[in-house]
Short mmCIF file of C-alpha atoms in Angstrom, two decimals:
data_model
loop_
_atom_site.label_atom_id
_atom_site.label_comp_id
_atom_site.label_asym_id
_atom_site.label_seq_id
_atom_site.Cartn_x
_atom_site.Cartn_y
_atom_site.Cartn_z
CA UNK A 395 111.11 110.69 106.77
CA UNK A 396 108.82 112.57 109.06
CA UNK A 397 105.74 110.99 110.88
CA UNK A 398 103.62 113.53 108.78
CA UNK A 399 105.33 112.40 105.67
CA UNK A 400 104.31 108.80 106.47
CA UNK A 401 100.90 109.53 107.25
CA UNK A 402 100.26 111.55 104.29
CA UNK A 403 101.42 108.35 102.11
CA UNK A 404 99.62 106.19 103.99
CA UNK A 405 96.34 108.07 103.58
CA UNK A 406 97.13 108.67 99.70
CA UNK A 407 97.71 104.57 99.24
CA UNK A 408 94.16 104.07 101.46
CA UNK A 409 92.52 106.38 99.42
CA UNK A 410 93.46 105.29 96.12
CA UNK A 411 94.34 101.68 95.90
CA UNK A 412 90.83 100.31 95.01
CA UNK A 413 89.55 103.53 92.80
CA UNK A 414 90.23 103.81 89.09
CA UNK A 415 93.04 106.65 89.79
CA UNK A 416 96.60 104.62 90.15
CA UNK A 417 97.85 104.80 93.37
CA UNK A 418 101.35 103.91 92.56
CA UNK A 419 101.12 107.08 90.31
CA UNK A 420 99.79 108.76 93.39
CA UNK A 421 102.53 107.52 95.67
CA UNK A 422 105.04 108.68 92.90
CA UNK A 423 103.59 112.17 92.61
CA UNK A 424 103.20 112.48 96.64
CA UNK A 425 106.76 111.21 97.05
CA UNK A 426 107.98 113.76 94.59
CA UNK A 427 106.12 116.73 95.92
CA UNK A 428 107.22 116.01 100.00
CA UNK A 429 110.61 115.09 98.74
CA UNK A 430 110.56 110.97 99.10
CA UNK A 431 112.17 109.31 96.77
CA UNK A 432 115.34 107.28 96.14
CA UNK A 433 116.63 104.33 97.86
CA UNK A 434 113.76 102.78 100.09
CA UNK A 435 110.79 104.79 98.36
CA UNK A 436 109.73 101.94 95.82
CA UNK A 437 109.84 99.41 98.84
CA UNK A 438 108.05 101.55 101.36
CA UNK A 439 105.35 102.35 98.29
CA UNK A 440 104.80 98.56 97.66
CA UNK A 441 105.02 97.03 101.25
CA UNK A 442 102.28 99.69 102.56
CA UNK A 443 99.66 98.54 99.83
CA UNK A 444 99.45 95.23 101.70
CA UNK A 445 97.61 97.42 104.26
CA UNK A 446 95.09 98.28 101.91
CA UNK A 447 95.14 94.60 100.61
CA UNK A 448 94.59 93.39 104.19
CA UNK A 449 91.16 95.75 104.16
CA UNK A 450 89.66 93.26 101.21
CA UNK A 451 90.45 90.07 103.29
CA UNK A 452 88.88 91.63 106.33
CA UNK A 453 85.73 93.25 104.62
CA UNK A 454 84.90 89.89 102.36
CA UNK A 455 86.21 87.39 104.86
CA UNK A 456 83.10 85.64 105.33
CA UNK A 457 82.95 85.47 101.10
CA UNK A 458 86.70 84.05 101.22
CA UNK A 459 85.95 81.38 103.97
CA UNK A 460 82.88 80.40 102.58
CA UNK A 461 85.10 79.69 99.26
CA UNK A 462 87.42 78.12 101.09
CA UNK A 463 84.58 75.55 102.75
CA UNK A 464 83.15 75.06 99.30
CA UNK A 465 86.23 73.81 97.77
CA UNK A 466 86.42 71.21 100.29
CA UNK A 467 82.89 70.19 99.24
CA UNK A 468 83.80 70.43 95.77
CA UNK A 469 81.07 72.73 94.89
CA UNK A 470 81.05 74.29 91.58
CA UNK A 471 80.53 78.00 92.50
CA UNK A 472 83.49 78.14 94.87
CA UNK A 473 85.84 76.12 92.06
CA UNK A 474 84.48 78.98 89.54
CA UNK A 475 85.60 81.67 91.55
CA UNK A 476 88.94 80.30 92.44
CA UNK A 477 89.53 79.41 88.81
CA UNK A 478 88.45 82.81 88.04
CA UNK A 479 90.82 84.72 90.40
CA UNK A 480 93.68 82.33 89.13
CA UNK A 481 92.96 83.19 85.73
CA UNK A 482 93.25 86.72 86.21
CA UNK A 483 96.12 86.73 88.27
CA UNK A 484 98.30 84.66 85.85
CA UNK A 485 99.09 86.83 83.11
CA UNK A 486 100.16 89.49 85.35
CA UNK A 487 102.36 86.80 87.06
CA UNK A 488 104.15 86.01 83.92
CA UNK A 489 104.46 89.67 83.04
CA UNK A 490 106.07 90.76 85.91
CA UNK A 491 108.37 88.14 86.27
CA UNK A 492 109.83 88.55 82.97
CA UNK A 493 109.50 92.44 82.82
CA UNK A 494 110.68 93.28 86.64
CA UNK A 495 113.49 95.48 85.80
CA UNK A 496 111.88 97.75 83.26
CA UNK A 497 108.58 97.78 85.26
CA UNK A 498 110.97 98.99 88.37
CA UNK A 499 112.62 101.59 86.16
CA UNK A 500 109.42 103.18 85.06
CA UNK A 501 108.42 103.83 88.86
CA UNK A 502 111.29 106.41 89.05
CA UNK A 503 109.46 108.32 86.06
CA UNK A 504 106.79 111.03 87.26
CA UNK A 505 106.27 112.25 83.82
CA UNK A 506 105.16 108.82 82.64
CA UNK A 507 102.43 108.86 85.61
CA UNK A 508 101.29 112.33 84.63
CA UNK A 509 100.50 111.09 80.88
CA UNK A 510 99.08 107.79 81.78
CA UNK A 511 96.88 109.28 84.16
CA UNK A 512 95.43 111.81 81.38
CA UNK A 513 95.21 108.69 78.66
CA UNK A 514 93.52 106.58 81.34
CA UNK A 515 90.99 109.03 82.27
CA UNK A 516 90.02 109.55 78.59
CA UNK A 517 89.91 105.49 78.15
CA UNK A 518 87.49 105.32 81.18
CA UNK A 519 85.11 108.11 79.59
CA UNK A 520 85.24 106.12 76.13
CA UNK A 521 84.50 102.96 77.71
CA UNK A 522 81.74 104.33 79.99
CA UNK A 523 80.01 105.77 76.78
CA UNK A 524 80.71 102.35 74.60
CA UNK A 525 80.31 99.60 77.16
CA UNK A 526 78.64 96.53 76.32
CA UNK A 527 75.18 95.56 78.00
CA UNK A 528 76.16 93.41 81.43
CA UNK A 529 75.88 89.74 80.80
CA UNK A 530 77.91 88.51 83.79
CA UNK A 531 76.49 89.34 87.59
CA UNK A 532 78.87 87.73 89.54
CA UNK A 533 82.71 86.61 90.01
CA UNK A 534 81.32 82.57 89.79
CA UNK A 535 79.41 83.40 86.71
CA UNK A 536 82.28 84.66 84.96
CA UNK A 537 83.32 82.63 81.95
CA UNK A 538 87.31 81.53 81.87
CA UNK A 539 88.13 83.58 78.87
CA UNK A 540 86.44 86.66 80.42
CA UNK A 541 88.61 86.40 83.31
CA UNK A 542 91.90 85.83 81.51
CA UNK A 543 90.80 88.73 79.29
CA UNK A 544 90.52 90.78 82.33
CA UNK A 545 94.09 89.55 83.55
CA UNK A 546 95.73 90.82 79.99
CA UNK A 547 94.67 93.83 80.42
CA UNK A 548 95.53 94.16 83.96
CA UNK A 549 99.14 93.89 82.98
CA UNK A 550 98.65 97.60 81.50
CA UNK A 551 98.83 98.69 85.21
CA UNK A 552 102.27 97.72 85.07
CA UNK A 553 102.75 101.01 83.58
CA UNK A 554 102.75 103.58 86.41
CA UNK A 555 99.70 105.94 86.62
CA UNK A 556 97.59 103.46 84.62
CA UNK A 557 95.75 101.82 87.63
CA UNK A 558 95.37 98.11 88.88
CA UNK A 559 91.93 98.51 89.59
CA UNK A 560 90.86 101.09 86.87
CA UNK A 561 92.47 98.64 84.49
CA UNK A 562 90.81 95.57 85.79
CA UNK A 563 87.51 97.35 86.42
CA UNK A 564 87.42 98.74 82.97
CA UNK A 565 88.69 95.43 81.03
CA UNK A 566 85.80 93.62 82.70
CA UNK A 567 83.20 96.08 82.03
CA UNK A 568 84.50 95.80 78.16
CA UNK A 569 83.74 92.18 78.59
CA UNK A 570 80.50 92.58 79.79
CA UNK A 571 80.86 92.25 83.50
CA UNK A 572 78.30 94.45 85.55
CA UNK A 573 79.30 97.62 87.70
CA UNK A 574 79.48 95.99 91.08
CA UNK A 575 80.90 92.39 90.24
CA UNK A 576 83.65 94.10 87.99
CA UNK A 577 84.46 96.45 91.29
CA UNK A 578 84.56 93.35 93.58
CA UNK A 579 86.68 91.10 91.11
CA UNK A 580 89.22 93.93 90.91
CA UNK A 581 89.15 93.69 94.71
CA UNK A 582 89.74 90.08 94.76
CA UNK A 583 92.47 90.27 92.12
CA UNK A 584 94.13 92.70 94.00
CA UNK A 585 94.82 90.09 96.71
CA UNK A 586 97.06 87.45 95.13
CA UNK A 587 98.62 89.99 92.54
CA UNK A 588 99.59 92.80 95.54
CA UNK A 589 101.00 89.92 97.81
CA UNK A 590 103.01 88.46 94.95
CA UNK A 591 104.73 92.09 94.13
CA UNK A 592 105.10 92.73 97.62
CA UNK A 593 106.99 89.42 97.96
CA UNK A 594 108.66 90.14 94.77
CA UNK A 595 110.21 93.54 95.94
CA UNK A 596 111.34 92.41 99.71
CA UNK A 597 112.95 89.27 97.51
CA UNK A 598 114.55 91.58 95.31
CA UNK A 599 115.70 94.20 98.09
CA UNK A 600 117.04 91.39 100.70
CA UNK A 601 120.25 92.49 100.47
CA UNK A 602 119.40 96.06 101.78
CA UNK A 603 116.49 95.06 104.23
CA UNK A 604 118.84 95.70 107.37
CA UNK A 605 118.75 99.59 106.92
CA UNK A 606 115.17 99.72 106.30
CA UNK A 607 112.76 101.53 108.32
CA UNK A 608 110.34 99.10 109.47
CA UNK A 609 108.70 101.54 111.89
CA UNK A 610 108.04 103.85 109.09
CA UNK A 611 106.56 101.16 107.02
CA UNK A 612 104.26 99.62 109.63
CA UNK A 613 102.68 102.82 110.52
CA UNK A 614 101.91 103.50 106.58
CA UNK A 615 100.59 99.91 106.46
CA UNK A 616 98.40 100.44 109.23
CA UNK A 617 97.16 103.94 107.98
CA UNK A 618 96.27 102.89 104.65
CA UNK A 619 94.73 99.60 105.81
CA UNK A 620 92.31 101.87 107.76
CA UNK A 621 91.67 104.28 105.00
CA UNK A 622 91.18 101.48 102.70
CA UNK A 623 88.58 99.70 104.59
CA UNK A 624 86.30 102.95 104.72
CA UNK A 625 86.86 103.64 100.92
CA UNK A 626 86.00 100.05 99.47
CA UNK A 627 82.77 100.49 101.15
CA UNK A 628 82.07 103.73 99.78
CA UNK A 629 83.34 102.90 96.15
CA UNK A 630 80.77 100.39 95.50
CA UNK A 631 78.16 102.58 96.55
CA UNK A 632 79.40 105.39 94.19
CA UNK A 633 79.96 103.25 91.22
CA UNK A 634 76.85 101.63 91.58
CA UNK A 635 74.89 105.15 91.34
CA UNK A 636 77.17 107.11 89.11
CA UNK A 637 79.42 105.09 87.17
CA UNK A 638 83.08 105.82 86.73
CA UNK A 639 82.88 109.11 84.99
CA UNK A 640 83.92 111.55 88.10
CA UNK A 641 86.97 109.19 88.66
CA UNK A 642 88.10 109.76 84.74
CA UNK A 643 87.69 113.51 84.96
CA UNK A 644 89.82 113.55 88.05
CA UNK A 645 92.79 111.56 86.70
CA UNK A 646 92.60 114.02 83.78
CA UNK A 647 92.64 116.96 85.97
CA UNK A 648 95.35 115.75 88.36
CA UNK A 649 97.31 114.41 85.36
CA UNK A 650 97.27 117.60 83.48
CA UNK A 651 98.20 119.86 86.64
CA UNK A 652 101.04 117.25 87.32
CA UNK A 653 102.36 117.34 83.88
CA UNK A 654 102.47 121.05 83.95
CA UNK A 655 104.21 121.13 87.25
CA UNK A 656 106.94 118.64 86.25
CA UNK A 657 107.46 120.11 82.78
CA UNK A 658 107.92 123.72 84.81
CA UNK A 659 110.39 122.57 87.61
#
């Protein structure tokens, strides 16, 4: 794999991990376009996502440390925050463990990505139009059943092209969570979900790790981290002003172009 390919994939991951357009789907399509597929590509794609996840930890470091300190004091807000992150993570943990092989197989099907991009874009437009009035304005104030509901919806993102951030944000909006809180909850929920997914991938591929190009993964990791740092800040500002419709139309256009390209090959 060339340095240019590594850099492009790192940028793609950093740009798309936290916006509702599917980072996995984009990495699969970019891999097809750049000829990066087959053995090692899935491991590379999943592990460099940790770079983007690290950006969340850095940007919200004070929030996380405040929650940690609050847990030691048995602060109700910190306890509610932690409970809601765990509740949102639990369904993905269960479904991911049960359906791992089926999920892994779908990562090799770019046509699924193209269709899911289009379908997800339409879903976002529909949800944006008919979304309920917001009643939840912080992660701490989120009822347990809402957090569990978002976690269940998040499981749809195991289909490549659906988008983990898109599923969690749209699920949260549908359940009465306001836009900024929905976006931040998606960021926070990404930490345990993606760490678990990466750990699972590394464990499953442990016997083949001796031939892994760790230098390439390391470069992709750093690039995705730097790009994601900028994207997270910009994303919150964009959705607060313009909502999610621009991302929906982007998904539909990219999905349609990808579908035409894949079917014409």
